PDB file of C-alpha atoms and ligand atoms in Angstrom:
ATOM      1  CA  UNK V 285      -0.143   0.367   0.040  1.00  0.00           C
ATOM      2  CA  UNK V 286       1.088   3.768  -0.818  1.00  0.00           C
ATOM      3  CA  UNK V 287       2.377   5.085   2.257  1.00  0.00           C
ATOM      4  CA  UNK V 288       0.734   7.903   2.108  1.00  0.00           C
ATOM      5  CA  UNK V 289      -2.252   6.177   1.773  1.00  0.00           C
ATOM      6  CA  UNK V 290      -1.606   4.170   4.684  1.00  0.00           C
ATOM      7  CA  UNK V 291      -1.216   7.687   7.106  1.00  0.00           C
ATOM      8  CA  UNK V 292      -4.379   8.912   5.621  1.00  0.00           C
ATOM      9  CA  UNK V 293      -6.005   5.944   6.402  1.00  0.00           C
ATOM     10  CA  UNK V 294      -4.402   5.763   9.957  1.00  0.00           C
ATOM     11  CA  UNK V 295      -5.059   9.614  10.481  1.00  0.00           C
ATOM     12  CA  UNK V 296      -8.810   8.959   9.575  1.00  0.00           C
ATOM     13  CA  UNK V 297      -9.604   6.352  12.025  1.00  0.00           C
ATOM     14  CA  UNK V 298      -7.640   8.076  14.518  1.00  0.00           C
ATOM     15  CA  UNK V 299     -10.558  10.629  13.934  1.00  0.00           C
ATOM     16  CA  UNK V 300     -12.685   7.952  13.642  1.00  0.00           C
ATOM     17  CA  UNK V 301     -13.958   9.081  10.417  1.00  0.00           C
ATOM     18  CA  UNK V 302     -14.817   4.906   9.802  1.00  0.00           C
ATOM     19  CA  UNK V 303     -16.653   6.146   6.733  1.00  0.00           C
ATOM     20  CA  UNK V 304     -14.389   8.078   4.885  1.00  0.00           C
ATOM     21  CA  UNK V 305     -12.006   5.189   5.708  1.00  0.00           C
ATOM     22  CA  UNK V 306     -14.537   2.559   4.091  1.00  0.00           C
ATOM     23  CA  UNK V 307     -14.614   4.098   0.573  1.00  0.00           C
ATOM     24  CA  UNK V 308     -11.333   5.827   0.553  1.00  0.00           C
ATOM     25  CA  UNK V 309     -10.297   3.560  -2.272  1.00  0.00           C
ATOM     26  CA  UNK V 310     -13.251   4.891  -4.679  1.00  0.00           C
ATOM     27  CA  UNK V 311     -13.143   8.793  -3.278  1.00  0.00           C
ATOM     28  CA  UNK V 312      -9.606   8.247  -4.720  1.00  0.00           C
ATOM     29  CA  UNK V 313     -10.495   7.697  -7.896  1.00  0.00           C
ATOM     30  CA  UNK V 314     -13.411  10.320  -8.468  1.00  0.00           C
ATOM     31  CA  UNK V 315     -10.645  12.882  -7.520  1.00  0.00           C
ATOM     32  CA  UNK V 316      -8.127  11.540 -10.678  1.00  0.00           C
ATOM     33  CA  UNK V 317     -11.917  13.117 -12.893  1.00  0.00           C
ATOM     34  CA  UNK V 318      -9.423  16.716 -12.926  1.00  0.00           C
ATOM     35  CA  UNK V 319     -12.551  18.785 -13.789  1.00  0.00           C
ATOM     36  CA  UNK V 320     -13.977  18.616 -10.053  1.00  0.00           C
ATOM     37  CA  UNK V 321     -13.120  21.150  -7.919  1.00  0.00           C
ATOM     38  CA  UNK V 322     -11.570  20.818  -4.520  1.00  0.00           C
ATOM     39  CA  UNK V 323     -14.448  22.564  -3.297  1.00  0.00           C
ATOM     40  CA  UNK V 324     -16.906  19.515  -4.972  1.00  0.00           C
ATOM     41  CA  UNK V 325     -14.212  17.270  -3.492  1.00  0.00           C
ATOM     42  CA  UNK V 326     -13.856  18.057  -0.467  1.00  0.00           C
ATOM     43  CA  UNK V 327     -18.132  17.612  -0.342  1.00  0.00           C
ATOM     44  CA  UNK V 328     -18.003  14.567  -1.795  1.00  0.00           C
ATOM     45  CA  UNK V 329     -15.905  13.344   0.545  1.00  0.00           C
ATOM     46  CA  UNK V 330     -17.394  14.988   3.531  1.00  0.00           C
ATOM     47  CA  UNK V 331     -20.980  13.428   2.413  1.00  0.00           C
ATOM     48  CA  UNK V 332     -19.839   9.928   2.602  1.00  0.00           C
ATOM     49  CA  UNK V 333     -18.249  10.219   6.371  1.00  0.00           C
ATOM     50  CA  UNK V 334     -22.521  11.263   6.042  1.00  0.00           C
ATOM     51  CA  UNK V 335     -23.752   9.373   5.117  1.00  0.00           C
ATOM     52  CA  UNK V 336     -21.962   5.840   6.348  1.00  0.00           C
ATOM     53  CA  UNK V 337     -22.424   7.478   9.734  1.00  0.00           C
ATOM     54  CA  UNK V 338     -26.709   7.689   9.190  1.00  0.00           C
ATOM     55  CA  UNK V 339     -26.055   3.862   8.095  1.00  0.00           C
ATOM     56  CA  UNK V 340     -24.385   2.790  11.276  1.00  0.00           C
ATOM     57  CA  UNK V 341     -26.641   4.570  13.015  1.00  0.00           C
ATOM     58  CA  UNK V 342     -29.856   2.589  11.446  1.00  0.00           C
ATOM     59  CA  UNK V 343     -27.998  -0.831  11.469  1.00  0.00           C
ATOM     60  CA  UNK V 344     -27.382  -0.590  15.298  1.00  0.00           C
ATOM     61  CA  UNK V 345     -30.840   0.672  16.015  1.00  0.00           C
ATOM     62  CA  UNK V 346     -32.578  -2.018  14.651  1.00  0.00           C
ATOM     63  CA  UNK V 347     -30.219  -4.355  15.832  1.00  0.00           C
ATOM     64  CA  UNK V 348     -30.916  -2.704  19.138  1.00  0.00           C
ATOM     65  CA  UNK V 349     -34.880  -2.819  18.617  1.00  0.00           C
ATOM     66  CA  UNK V 350     -34.892  -6.418  18.797  1.00  0.00           C
ATOM     67  CA  UNK V 351     -38.168  -6.663  16.587  1.00  0.00           C
ATOM     68  CA  UNK V 352     -38.952 -10.421  16.702  1.00  0.00           C
ATOM     69  CA  UNK V 353     -39.810 -10.353  12.832  1.00  0.00           C
ATOM     70  CA  UNK V 354     -40.172  -8.484  10.245  1.00  0.00           C
ATOM     71  CA  UNK V 355     -43.348  -7.181   9.824  1.00  0.00           C
ATOM     72  CA  UNK V 356     -44.587  -4.175   7.389  1.00  0.00           C
ATOM     73  CA  UNK V 357     -47.770  -2.209   6.942  1.00  0.00           C
ATOM     74  CA  UNK V 358     -48.202  -2.180   3.201  1.00  0.00           C
ATOM     75  CA  UNK V 359     -48.493  -7.204   4.051  1.00  0.00           C
ATOM     76  CA  UNK V 360     -51.684  -5.933   6.032  1.00  0.00           C
ATOM     77  CA  UNK V 361     -55.383  -6.561   4.878  1.00  0.00           C
ATOM     78  CA  UNK V 362     -57.006  -4.120   6.694  1.00  0.00           C
ATOM     79  CA  UNK V 363     -60.816  -4.960   5.572  1.00  0.00           C
ATOM     80  CA  UNK V 364     -62.835  -7.307   7.348  1.00  0.00           C
ATOM     81  CA  UNK V 365     -60.618  -6.138  10.414  1.00  0.00           C
ATOM     82  CA  UNK V 366     -62.940  -3.324  12.058  1.00  0.00           C
ATOM     83  CA  UNK V 367     -61.405  -1.896  14.563  1.00  0.00           C
ATOM     84  CA  UNK V 368     -58.724   0.059  12.751  1.00  0.00           C
ATOM     85  CA  UNK V 369     -58.644   2.363   9.278  1.00  0.00           C
ATOM     86  CA  UNK V 370     -55.620   1.768   6.867  1.00  0.00           C
ATOM     87  CA  UNK V 371     -56.709   6.318   7.588  1.00  0.00           C
ATOM     88  CA  UNK V 372     -55.995   5.796  11.141  1.00  0.00           C
ATOM     89  CA  UNK V 373     -52.607   3.719  10.058  1.00  0.00           C
ATOM     90  CA  UNK V 374     -51.670   6.652   8.178  1.00  0.00           C
ATOM     91  CA  UNK V 375     -52.327   9.194  10.222  1.00  0.00           C
ATOM     92  CA  UNK V 376     -49.523   7.592  12.764  1.00  0.00           C
ATOM     93  CA  UNK V 377     -46.863   7.324   9.848  1.00  0.00           C
ATOM     94  CA  UNK V 378     -46.101  11.267  10.025  1.00  0.00           C
ATOM     95  CA  UNK V 379     -44.593  10.219  13.815  1.00  0.00           C
ATOM     96  CA  UNK V 380     -46.017  13.368  15.827  1.00  0.00           C
ATOM     97  CA  UNK V 381     -47.081  10.289  18.366  1.00  0.00           C
ATOM     98  CA  UNK V 382     -43.437  10.206  19.092  1.00  0.00           C
ATOM     99  CA  UNK V 383     -42.963  13.646  19.350  1.00  0.00           C
ATOM    100  CA  UNK V 384     -45.314  14.079  21.862  1.00  0.00           C
ATOM    101  CA  UNK V 385     -44.724  11.358  24.190  1.00  0.00           C
ATOM    102  CA  UNK V 386     -48.448   9.987  22.788  1.00  0.00           C
ATOM    103  CA  UNK V 387     -48.846   5.753  23.460  1.00  0.00           C
ATOM    104  CA  UNK V 388     -50.790   3.664  20.975  1.00  0.00           C
ATOM    105  CA  UNK V 389     -52.919   0.850  22.622  1.00  0.00           C
ATOM    106  CA  UNK V 390     -53.848  -2.512  20.391  1.00  0.00           C
ATOM    107  CA  UNK V 391     -56.584  -3.950  22.062  1.00  0.00           C
ATOM    108  CA  UNK V 392     -58.349  -7.639  20.609  1.00  0.00           C
ATOM    109  CA  UNK V 393     -58.669 -11.288  20.157  1.00  0.00           C
ATOM    110  CA  UNK V 394     -55.505 -13.954  19.137  1.00  0.00           C
ATOM    111  CA  UNK V 395     -55.354 -13.747  15.694  1.00  0.00           C
ATOM    112  CA  UNK V 396     -55.994 -10.045  15.116  1.00  0.00           C
ATOM    113  CA  UNK V 397     -52.876  -7.571  13.900  1.00  0.00           C
ATOM    114  CA  UNK V 398     -51.953  -7.034  16.948  1.00  0.00           C
ATOM    115  CA  UNK V 399     -48.221  -7.535  17.439  1.00  0.00           C
ATOM    116  CA  UNK V 400     -48.030  -7.267  13.421  1.00  0.00           C
ATOM    117  CA  UNK V 401     -49.401  -3.308  13.558  1.00  0.00           C
ATOM    118  CA  UNK V 402     -46.935  -2.618  15.852  1.00  0.00           C
ATOM    119  CA  UNK V 403     -43.855  -3.995  14.753  1.00  0.00           C
ATOM    120  CA  UNK V 404     -44.406  -1.915  11.123  1.00  0.00           C
ATOM    121  CA  UNK V 405     -44.566   0.626  12.989  1.00  0.00           C
ATOM    122  CA  UNK V 406     -41.954   0.959  15.123  1.00  0.00           C
ATOM    123  CA  UNK V 407     -39.691  -0.206  12.002  1.00  0.00           C
ATOM    124  CA  UNK V 408     -41.031   2.528  10.204  1.00  0.00           C
ATOM    125  CA  UNK V 409     -40.319   4.764  13.406  1.00  0.00           C
ATOM    126  CA  UNK V 410     -36.592   3.106  13.222  1.00  0.00           C
ATOM    127  CA  UNK V 411     -35.918   4.078   9.281  1.00  0.00           C
ATOM    128  CA  UNK V 412     -37.389   7.719  10.360  1.00  0.00           C
ATOM    129  CA  UNK V 413     -34.569   7.724  12.981  1.00  0.00           C
ATOM    130  CA  UNK V 414     -35.904   6.912  16.018  1.00  0.00           C
ATOM    131  CA  UNK V 415     -35.082   4.740  18.678  1.00  0.00           C
ATOM    132  CA  UNK V 416     -37.651   1.975  19.272  1.00  0.00           C
ATOM    133  CA  UNK V 417     -37.635  -1.008  21.857  1.00  0.00           C
ATOM    134  CA  UNK V 418     -39.138  -4.176  21.745  1.00  0.00           C
ATOM    135  CA  UNK V 419     -40.637  -6.254  24.432  1.00  0.00           C
ATOM    136  CA  UNK V 420     -43.024  -9.393  25.204  1.00  0.00           C
ATOM    137  CA  UNK V 421     -44.436  -8.196  28.573  1.00  0.00           C
ATOM    138  CA  UNK V 422     -42.852 -11.593  30.179  1.00  0.00           C
ATOM    139  CA  UNK V 423     -39.439 -10.726  28.546  1.00  0.00           C
ATOM    140  CA  UNK V 424     -39.906  -6.703  30.087  1.00  0.00           C
ATOM    141  CA  UNK V 425     -40.701  -8.532  33.447  1.00  0.00           C
ATOM    142  CA  UNK V 426     -38.257 -10.714  33.664  1.00  0.00           C
ATOM    143  CA  UNK V 427     -35.575  -7.687  32.919  1.00  0.00           C
ATOM    144  CA  UNK V 428     -36.507  -5.318  35.333  1.00  0.00           C
ATOM    145  CA  UNK V 429     -36.311  -8.297  37.622  1.00  0.00           C
ATOM    146  CA  UNK V 430     -32.697  -9.178  36.296  1.00  0.00           C
ATOM    147  CA  UNK V 431     -31.932  -5.475  36.557  1.00  0.00           C
ATOM    148  CA  UNK V 432     -30.154  -4.945  39.458  1.00  0.00           C
ATOM    149  CA  UNK V 433     -27.926  -8.493  39.323  1.00  0.00           C
ATOM    150  CA  UNK V 434     -27.596  -9.194  36.273  1.00  0.00           C
ATOM    151  CA  UNK V 435     -25.708  -6.196  33.959  1.00  0.00           C
ATOM    152  CA  UNK V 436     -27.133  -7.506  30.674  1.00  0.00           C
ATOM    153  CA  UNK V 437     -31.285  -6.823  31.941  1.00  0.00           C
ATOM    154  CA  UNK V 438     -29.811  -3.723  33.124  1.00  0.00           C
ATOM    155  CA  UNK V 439     -28.384  -2.639  29.954  1.00  0.00           C
ATOM    156  CA  UNK V 440     -31.460  -3.180  27.810  1.00  0.00           C
ATOM    157  CA  UNK V 441     -34.051  -1.062  30.222  1.00  0.00           C
ATOM    158  CA  UNK V 442     -31.364   2.056  30.200  1.00  0.00           C
ATOM    159  CA  UNK V 443     -31.327   1.008  26.793  1.00  0.00           C
ATOM    160  CA  UNK V 444     -35.809   1.139  27.496  1.00  0.00           C
ATOM    161  CA  UNK V 445     -35.723   3.747  28.793  1.00  0.00           C
ATOM    162  CA  UNK V 446     -33.722   6.855  26.506  1.00  0.00           C
ATOM    163  CA  UNK V 447     -35.058   5.087  23.133  1.00  0.00           C
ATOM    164  CA  UNK V 448     -38.531   7.382  21.717  1.00  0.00           C
ATOM    165  CA  UNK V 449     -40.409   4.604  21.372  1.00  0.00           C
ATOM    166  CA  UNK V 450     -41.166   1.636  23.976  1.00  0.00           C
ATOM    167  CA  UNK V 451     -43.591  -1.315  22.637  1.00  0.00           C
ATOM    168  CA  UNK V 452     -45.318  -4.042  25.594  1.00  0.00           C
ATOM    169  CA  UNK V 453     -46.594  -6.961  23.236  1.00  0.00           C
ATOM    170  CA  UNK V 454     -49.130  -9.447  24.798  1.00  0.00           C
ATOM    171  CA  UNK V 455     -50.297  -7.468  28.698  1.00  0.00           C
ATOM    172  CA  UNK V 456     -52.434 -10.136  29.851  1.00  0.00           C
ATOM    173  CA  UNK V 457     -51.520 -12.876  28.327  1.00  0.00           C
ATOM    174  CA  UNK V 458     -49.649 -14.252  31.895  1.00  0.00           C
ATOM    175  CA  UNK V 459     -50.201 -13.211  34.989  1.00  0.00           C
ATOM    176  CA  UNK V 460     -47.757 -11.057  37.114  1.00  0.00           C
ATOM    177  CA  UNK V 461     -47.688 -10.905  41.125  1.00  0.00           C
ATOM    178  CA  UNK V 462     -47.313  -7.379  42.772  1.00  0.00           C
ATOM    179  CA  UNK V 463     -44.103  -7.395  42.687  1.00  0.00           C
ATOM    180  CA  UNK V 464     -43.599  -7.519  38.956  1.00  0.00           C
ATOM    181  CA  UNK V 465     -46.471  -5.352  38.626  1.00  0.00           C
ATOM    182  CA  UNK V 466     -45.115  -3.251  40.837  1.00  0.00           C
ATOM    183  CA  UNK V 467     -41.760  -2.642  38.900  1.00  0.00           C
ATOM    184  CA  UNK V 468     -43.733  -2.233  35.450  1.00  0.00           C
ATOM    185  CA  UNK V 469     -45.923   0.749  37.800  1.00  0.00           C
ATOM    186  CA  UNK V 470     -42.983   2.204  38.087  1.00  0.00           C
ATOM    187  CA  UNK V 471     -41.883   1.820  34.679  1.00  0.00           C
ATOM    188  CA  UNK V 472     -44.657   3.078  33.590  1.00  0.00           C
ATOM    189  CA  UNK V 473     -44.378   6.187  35.752  1.00  0.00           C
ATOM    190  CA  UNK V 474     -40.522   6.583  34.614  1.00  0.00           C
ATOM    191  CA  UNK V 475     -41.454   6.458  30.802  1.00  0.00           C
ATOM    192  CA  UNK V 476     -44.356   8.799  30.997  1.00  0.00           C
ATOM    193  CA  UNK V 477     -44.746  11.852  28.893  1.00  0.00           C
ATOM    194  CA  UNK V 478     -41.275  11.302  28.868  1.00  0.00           C
ATOM    195  CA  UNK V 479     -41.366   8.168  26.125  1.00  0.00           C
ATOM    196  CA  UNK V 480     -44.462   6.994  22.989  1.00  0.00           C
ATOM    197  CA  UNK V 481     -44.927   3.253  24.132  1.00  0.00           C
ATOM    198  CA  UNK V 482     -46.916   0.764  22.231  1.00  0.00           C
ATOM    199  CA  UNK V 483     -48.851  -1.797  24.064  1.00  0.00           C
ATOM    200  CA  UNK V 484     -51.653  -5.018  22.180  1.00  0.00           C
ATOM    201  CA  UNK V 485     -53.345  -6.930  24.988  1.00  0.00           C
ATOM    202  CA  UNK V 486     -56.061  -9.573  24.838  1.00  0.00           C
ATOM    203  CA  UNK V 487     -57.598  -8.002  27.582  1.00  0.00           C
ATOM    204  CA  UNK V 488     -59.413  -4.882  28.018  1.00  0.00           C
ATOM    205  CA  UNK V 489     -57.960  -2.507  30.814  1.00  0.00           C
ATOM    206  CA  UNK V 490     -61.672  -3.178  32.447  1.00  0.00           C
ATOM    207  CA  UNK V 491     -60.055  -6.536  32.708  1.00  0.00           C
ATOM    208  CA  UNK V 492     -55.961  -5.058  33.335  1.00  0.00           C
ATOM    209  CA  UNK V 493     -56.411  -5.109  37.582  1.00  0.00           C
ATOM    210  CA  UNK V 494     -56.820  -8.882  37.606  1.00  0.00           C
ATOM    211  CA  UNK V 495     -54.077  -9.405  35.674  1.00  0.00           C
ATOM    212  CA  UNK V 496     -51.784  -6.670  37.993  1.00  0.00           C
ATOM    213  CA  UNK V 497     -53.791  -8.043  41.309  1.00  0.00           C
ATOM    214  CA  UNK V 498     -53.841  -4.630  42.555  1.00  0.00           C
ATOM    215  CA  UNK V 499     -56.566  -2.087  41.523  1.00  0.00           C
ATOM    216  CA  UNK V 500     -55.259   1.605  42.941  1.00  0.00           C
ATOM    217  CA  UNK V 501     -51.948   1.314  40.971  1.00  0.00           C
ATOM    218  CA  UNK V 502     -54.167  -0.835  37.904  1.00  0.00           C
ATOM    219  CA  UNK V 503     -55.917   2.255  38.145  1.00  0.00           C
ATOM    220  CA  UNK V 504     -52.795   5.041  38.053  1.00  0.00           C
ATOM    221  CA  UNK V 505     -50.971   3.072  35.539  1.00  0.00           C
ATOM    222  CA  UNK V 506     -53.501   2.885  33.221  1.00  0.00           C
ATOM    223  CA  UNK V 507     -54.474   6.583  34.173  1.00  0.00           C
ATOM    224  CA  UNK V 508     -50.939   7.388  32.700  1.00  0.00           C
ATOM    225  CA  UNK V 509     -51.125   5.109  29.517  1.00  0.00           C
ATOM    226  CA  UNK V 510     -54.669   6.323  29.084  1.00  0.00           C
ATOM    227  CA  UNK V 511     -54.249  10.513  29.135  1.00  0.00           C
ATOM    228  CA  UNK V 512     -52.332  10.445  25.741  1.00  0.00           C
ATOM    229  CA  UNK V 513     -53.507   8.278  23.845  1.00  0.00           C
ATOM    230  CA  UNK V 514     -54.385   6.434  21.166  1.00  0.00           C
ATOM    231  CA  UNK V 515     -57.153   3.070  21.216  1.00  0.00           C
ATOM    232  CA  UNK V 516     -57.699   0.827  18.432  1.00  0.00           C
ATOM    233  CA  UNK V 517     -59.659  -2.128  19.759  1.00  0.00           C
ATOM    234  CA  UNK V 518     -59.912  -4.467  16.739  1.00  0.00           C
ATOM    235  CA  UNK V 519     -62.333  -7.202  16.487  1.00  0.00           C
ATOM    236  CA  UNK V 520     -62.986 -10.003  13.414  1.00  0.00           C
ATOM    237  CA  UNK V 521     -61.664 -13.175  12.596  1.00  0.00           C
ATOM    238  CA  UNK V 522     -57.867 -14.161  13.053  1.00  0.00           C
ATOM    239  CA  UNK V 523     -55.959 -13.963  10.733  1.00  0.00           C
ATOM    240  CA  UNK V 524     -54.156 -17.076  11.334  1.00  0.00           C
ATOM    241  CA  UNK V 525     -57.596 -19.399  11.336  1.00  0.00           C
ATOM    242  CA  UNK V 526     -58.572 -17.103   8.417  1.00  0.00           C
ATOM    243  CA  UNK V 527     -55.372 -18.676   6.230  1.00  0.00           C
ATOM    244  CA  UNK V 528     -56.053 -21.733   7.553  1.00  0.00           C
ATOM    245  CA  UNK V 529     -59.036 -21.545   6.609  1.00  0.00           C
ATOM    246  CA  UNK V 530     -58.488 -20.899   3.133  1.00  0.00           C
ATOM    247  CA  UNK V 531     -55.292 -23.360   2.482  1.00  0.00           C
ATOM    248  CA  UNK V 532     -58.071 -25.557   3.808  1.00  0.00           C
ATOM    249  CA  UNK V 533     -60.391 -24.542   0.890  1.00  0.00           C
ATOM    250  CA  UNK V 534     -58.034 -25.018  -1.380  1.00  0.00           C
ATOM    251  CA  UNK V 535     -58.199 -27.975  -4.004  1.00  0.00           C
ATOM    252  CA  UNK V 536     -56.373 -30.159  -3.385  1.00  0.00           C
ATOM    253  CA  UNK V 537     -53.493 -29.448  -6.320  1.00  0.00           C
ATOM    254  CA  UNK V 538     -51.440 -33.279  -5.358  1.00  0.00           C
ATOM    255  CA  UNK V 539     -54.430 -36.317  -4.775  1.00  0.00           C
ATOM    256  CA  UNK V 540     -54.709 -37.259  -7.977  1.00  0.00           C
TER     257      UNK V 540
HETATM  258  P1  ADP M 171     -51.946 -10.595  17.454  1.00  0.00           P
HETATM  259  O1  ADP M 171     -50.453 -10.721  18.161  1.00  0.00           O
HETATM  260  O2  ADP M 171     -53.131  -9.828  17.226  1.00  0.00           O
HETATM  261  O3  ADP M 171     -52.260 -12.418  17.858  1.00  0.00           O
HETATM  262  P2  ADP M 171     -50.073 -11.128  15.321  1.00  0.00           P
HETATM  263  O4  ADP M 171     -50.083 -10.162  14.990  1.00  0.00           O
HETATM  264  O5  ADP M 171     -49.477 -12.007  15.548  1.00  0.00           O
HETATM  265  O6  ADP M 171     -51.406 -10.854  15.715  1.00  0.00           O
HETATM  266  O7  ADP M 171     -50.610 -11.938  13.818  1.00  0.00           O
HETATM  267  C1  ADP M 171     -51.111 -13.561  13.116  1.00  0.00           C
HETATM  268  C2  ADP M 171     -50.154 -13.640  11.954  1.00  0.00           C
HETATM  269  O8  ADP M 171     -51.381 -13.047  10.990  1.00  0.00           O
HETATM  270  C3  ADP M 171     -48.682 -13.167  11.761  1.00  0.00           C
HETATM  271  O9  ADP M 171     -48.034 -13.512  10.993  1.00  0.00           O
HETATM  272  C4  ADP M 171     -48.973 -11.455  10.669  1.00  0.00           C
HETATM  273  O10 ADP M 171     -48.995 -11.130  10.312  1.00  0.00           O
HETATM  274  C5  ADP M 171     -50.495 -11.912  10.369  1.00  0.00           C
HETATM  275  N1  ADP M 171     -51.903 -11.389  10.005  1.00  0.00           N
HETATM  276  C6  ADP M 171     -53.195 -10.598  10.856  1.00  0.00           C
HETATM  277  N2  ADP M 171     -53.670 -10.368  10.563  1.00  0.00           N
HETATM  278  C7  ADP M 171     -53.465  -9.654   9.675  1.00  0.00           C
HETATM  279  C8  ADP M 171     -54.427  -8.989   8.172  1.00  0.00           C
HETATM  280  N3  ADP M 171     -54.609  -7.708   9.018  1.00  0.00           N
HETATM  281  N4  ADP M 171     -52.934  -8.732   7.078  1.00  0.00           N
HETATM  282  C9  ADP M 171     -51.944  -9.504   6.722  1.00  0.00           C
HETATM  283  N5  ADP M 171     -51.274 -10.388   7.444  1.00  0.00           N
HETATM  284  C10 ADP M 171     -51.795 -10.201   8.859  1.00  0.00           C
HETATM  285 MG1   MG M 172     -49.276 -10.800  19.553  1.00  0.00          MG
END
């Protein structure tokens, strides 16, 4: 390697300009076109660094979101589902609810696409530059319980507290004990008016106090969650059952 290139690369590394360093060869090749001004070259160099940083940040934020699968709004069918329309979702795609620290709550029986919608919104939010954490309720409770003794849990909770959006999936599938409910209540209180929260639940909030085992605390928590909230109560046929039924109705292709 040319000595000057090696020294330049080392300077770029020590200045933490990884994007320029990674694209150094292309940038040098680009300036062989002598008709381009030094200012245009400098512009290319800086643009390269800025867009490389943006790419890296996006990849980091996607990884840190912990989405269990990839789901898109484009693949979601709103027909036959009541309680939410495509217009509702389009309105949420401007992400003003994140800027205003508002919450979104999806209620309804299993298979109606609550998790799908929350992942799809979260994914778009990450692409729009926001930080998002996805956690199933059972895992969130586990993280809260272990954050004082496990460094990984403490790290995750810190990330959750500093993210723009927390998605809590499947509240209500399993009952939680008093101590767990208390930890959860403290988390919601800390996030209140500081971050946006998306919740999915198979139980309408009338039934939450039974799950949390403490009516006063549940009321106080719902007060915070519902204060600035977009609430969607979904009903319709389970998408899982519906696609299974369609498969069964399809004419068999093989058994001659
Ligand atoms: P829920 O969280 O309400 O139980 P999910 O979001 O897990 O439901 O949906 C179950 C499966 O069906 C997922 O694979 C999801 O992508 C798909 N699904 C649910 N509703 C729809 C829909 N309206 N359009 C397209 N796919 C859907
Ligand atoms: Mg779900």
